[in-house]
């Protein structure tokens, strides 16, 4: 399998504080990779770094091209869809406007409108509420909207930051089912950050574990799932 | 009935112009969170460009659309070159940059085109159209038509094009906008371009009525601000309706309320707005609270006298430094000319006024664009007591202070309801109406003529001339005011008012009575500024309505921001800036002194976005770190 995202010796800073201390990992084309780790380990920061939202040093390559010095909007234009922590929907715009914005950078508007309908099929709730302001949606609906908005971009790489946070288990399952479907049917590679390790490992092909800004373990997710000592000491289930 | 309808029709026409300018304001505000005080002057300048084209023989509509194109590009360039570098500066510093732009454009227009009034052609015939007993000017209908077309086009643009959608998104949530690939900073530039274009339309529509001259937009802009405030600063539709309402109110009030006539027209319009704001603090159509950034939280707090408490070598040097400065100040009257001395005296007066404004705006986060009003109140109290009451001048100063304290406190109570931007605009309305009010109460204030005071006598047979005595009097009060201010601000009270600025909800839960503290702060702030006003009247020996116009209030704000917000010494730096830099600019260029002043202003904000005091603090911090290494 070819590599889509390659991160080498990545460091990242907020002001003077170093949060990532030289991490390296890969995301293969068409795969799902998950980042595990406790609160404050640097998972969100890793996703932000890939998107050029924080100051970094080290190398980030997308499909073999350096992106680590590029502006966020240019990285997005290369096909990186980011569903940020806290969802980041445009609360004062309607659901449909949010989705249209998702496809903002696409030149051809006709296939984009087709995708819009596809999103309404994936997430029928959004279709029912297309004229409603995004701020009036429930938490789960907003999460669906955030994911759908990122998909409107037709991303090659989808970054998901804790999509299950604060949602009912039934909705979490629904969201993960759709993520798997998108991955299988459209070949979108996914880099997933998740607190709920068991559900993330079920979905992912590869996994790595962050601890205070360092990668302490990485490998096929099956290894994480099956090794009792790893599970007990790092993942807590 | 006919007069009534007639007045409404004429109100509609002027209202249309206010509406289009208000629309431009609202657009920049929506796209960038900045209220562009230079909007009117940009419109005026565009109109002059159109006039040049027309003079060169270009047909009207070609000139019209070329001007729009030029204005668009100009607005875009201004954002790219002048506003962009200030992106991360505190919002008030950006406002000061806009004020700098305002004076530059005004001064440049005067320099290039002179202050001679020019006529500007109208695209519509002057012919009246009579329906029943009501006369419609074809011209008025044209203006309304153009405003409507503009509004519809904008609505379609923002509602249905993806660029318009992206602009709205960028203004609401820049981070998420980047994540969908929107080039946010270009959207801001585009917002400036569009607004400049709308402004140009308004300028070309109004020029045939008010005639073309560099100050033509002054009066109109006031109504445009009023309209935007009335409608709600985040509603384009509100801006248009607000503009039309203001136009109609202005006309009706002038006709039907006998004692108003044309003298108090402006005051009444502004009063209406104040009332609307008090009932509905976000304007008629405004949705949420306006201006997250106008809540001042972006302003980095400059901890003043950080070393105090721990007696260190540092504070030891500070005391020596202060004594040195004081010694120089005491010796000054014996070495400089009387005129120079007068200038310094006035600078001290301003310093007291600025400290007052800084307590309110810097420390407490309530932005006032109307402190000139309290300055005027103090000045007139003193002048009237001396002239009409034959009181000794010494007694008038505490009385003026007290009156301003009470007035400020009372004004602070309704002001509690207003957030950020709306508070600053409400206070600006106050500043604007002061000259009219002063002229109106002629029997007390002497009307336009003002009141002339005689030079205070030197008491106790001191061996000083009157100028020197005044200097020392003002210096003494300055030292006392700063001493009191310093004590107040570094203690419990100071922490409370800062806490209210930064974390209003947390402050409330800590048992701080926010409302009481905020109105008290308003009162104390007004007291300082009013005291300065009283002293100012004595120093200048003259009060007249036009010395207390809105530029005084703006000057105060400039002084506070340039000097450094939330800094006691900043008030002094700021006072020297507003007292001496304009004179200095005059020496550089007699032809366009205000352009030079504007350039100074912008340059200052570039180099020191947190003001002079903030800059010195930073330098000191660097040096300290350097020494420790
Ligand atoms: N905006 C920020 N400014 C400063 N520090 C931050 C910011 N965001 C996160 N941090 C710090 O960076 C570290 C990693 O945070 P984060 O990447 O959000 O962790 P995770 O997503 O794994 O919980 C934490 O110690 C956190 O306090
Ligand atoms: Mg996180």
Coordinates of N, CA and C and ligand atoms in Angstrom, one line a residue, chain A residues 38-45 47-48 85-86 161-162 165 193 195, ligand 2:
Chain A
X38 N -4.2 9.6 26.5 CA -5.0 10.2 27.6 C -5.3 11.7 27.2
X39 N -6.1 12.3 28.0 CA -6.3 13.7 27.9 C -5.0 14.5 27.9
X40 N -4.8 15.4 27.0 CA -3.7 16.3 27.1 C -2.4 15.6 26.5
X41 N -2.6 14.4 25.9 CA -1.4 13.8 25.3 C -0.9 14.5 24.1
X42 N -1.8 15.2 23.4 CA -1.3 15.9 22.2 C -2.0 15.4 20.9
X43 N -3.2 14.7 21.1 CA -3.8 14.1 19.9 C -4.4 15.3 19.0
X44 N -5.2 16.2 19.7 CA -5.7 17.3 19.0 C -4.7 18.1 18.3
X45 N -3.6 18.3 19.0 CA -2.5 19.1 18.5 C -1.9 18.4 17.2
X47 N -3.5 16.6 15.0 CA -4.4 16.9 13.9 C -4.2 18.4 13.4
X48 N -4.1 19.3 14.4 CA -4.0 20.7 14.1 C -2.7 20.9 13.3
X85 N -12.1 19.4 16.9 CA -12.6 19.2 18.2 C -13.6 20.3 18.5
X86 N -14.8 20.0 19.0 CA -15.8 21.0 19.2 C -16.6 21.4 18.0
X161 N -11.7 14.4 15.0 CA -11.3 14.6 16.3 C -12.4 14.3 17.3
X162 N -12.3 13.2 17.9 CA -13.3 12.7 18.9 C -14.7 12.9 18.5
X165 N -17.6 12.3 21.2 CA -17.6 13.1 22.5 C -19.0 13.6 22.8
X193 N -9.0 10.5 15.9 CA -8.7 10.6 17.3 C -9.9 10.2 18.1
X195 N -11.3 8.9 22.2 CA -11.2 8.6 23.6 C -11.6 7.2 23.9
Ligands
LIG2 MG1 -8.3 16.7 22.2

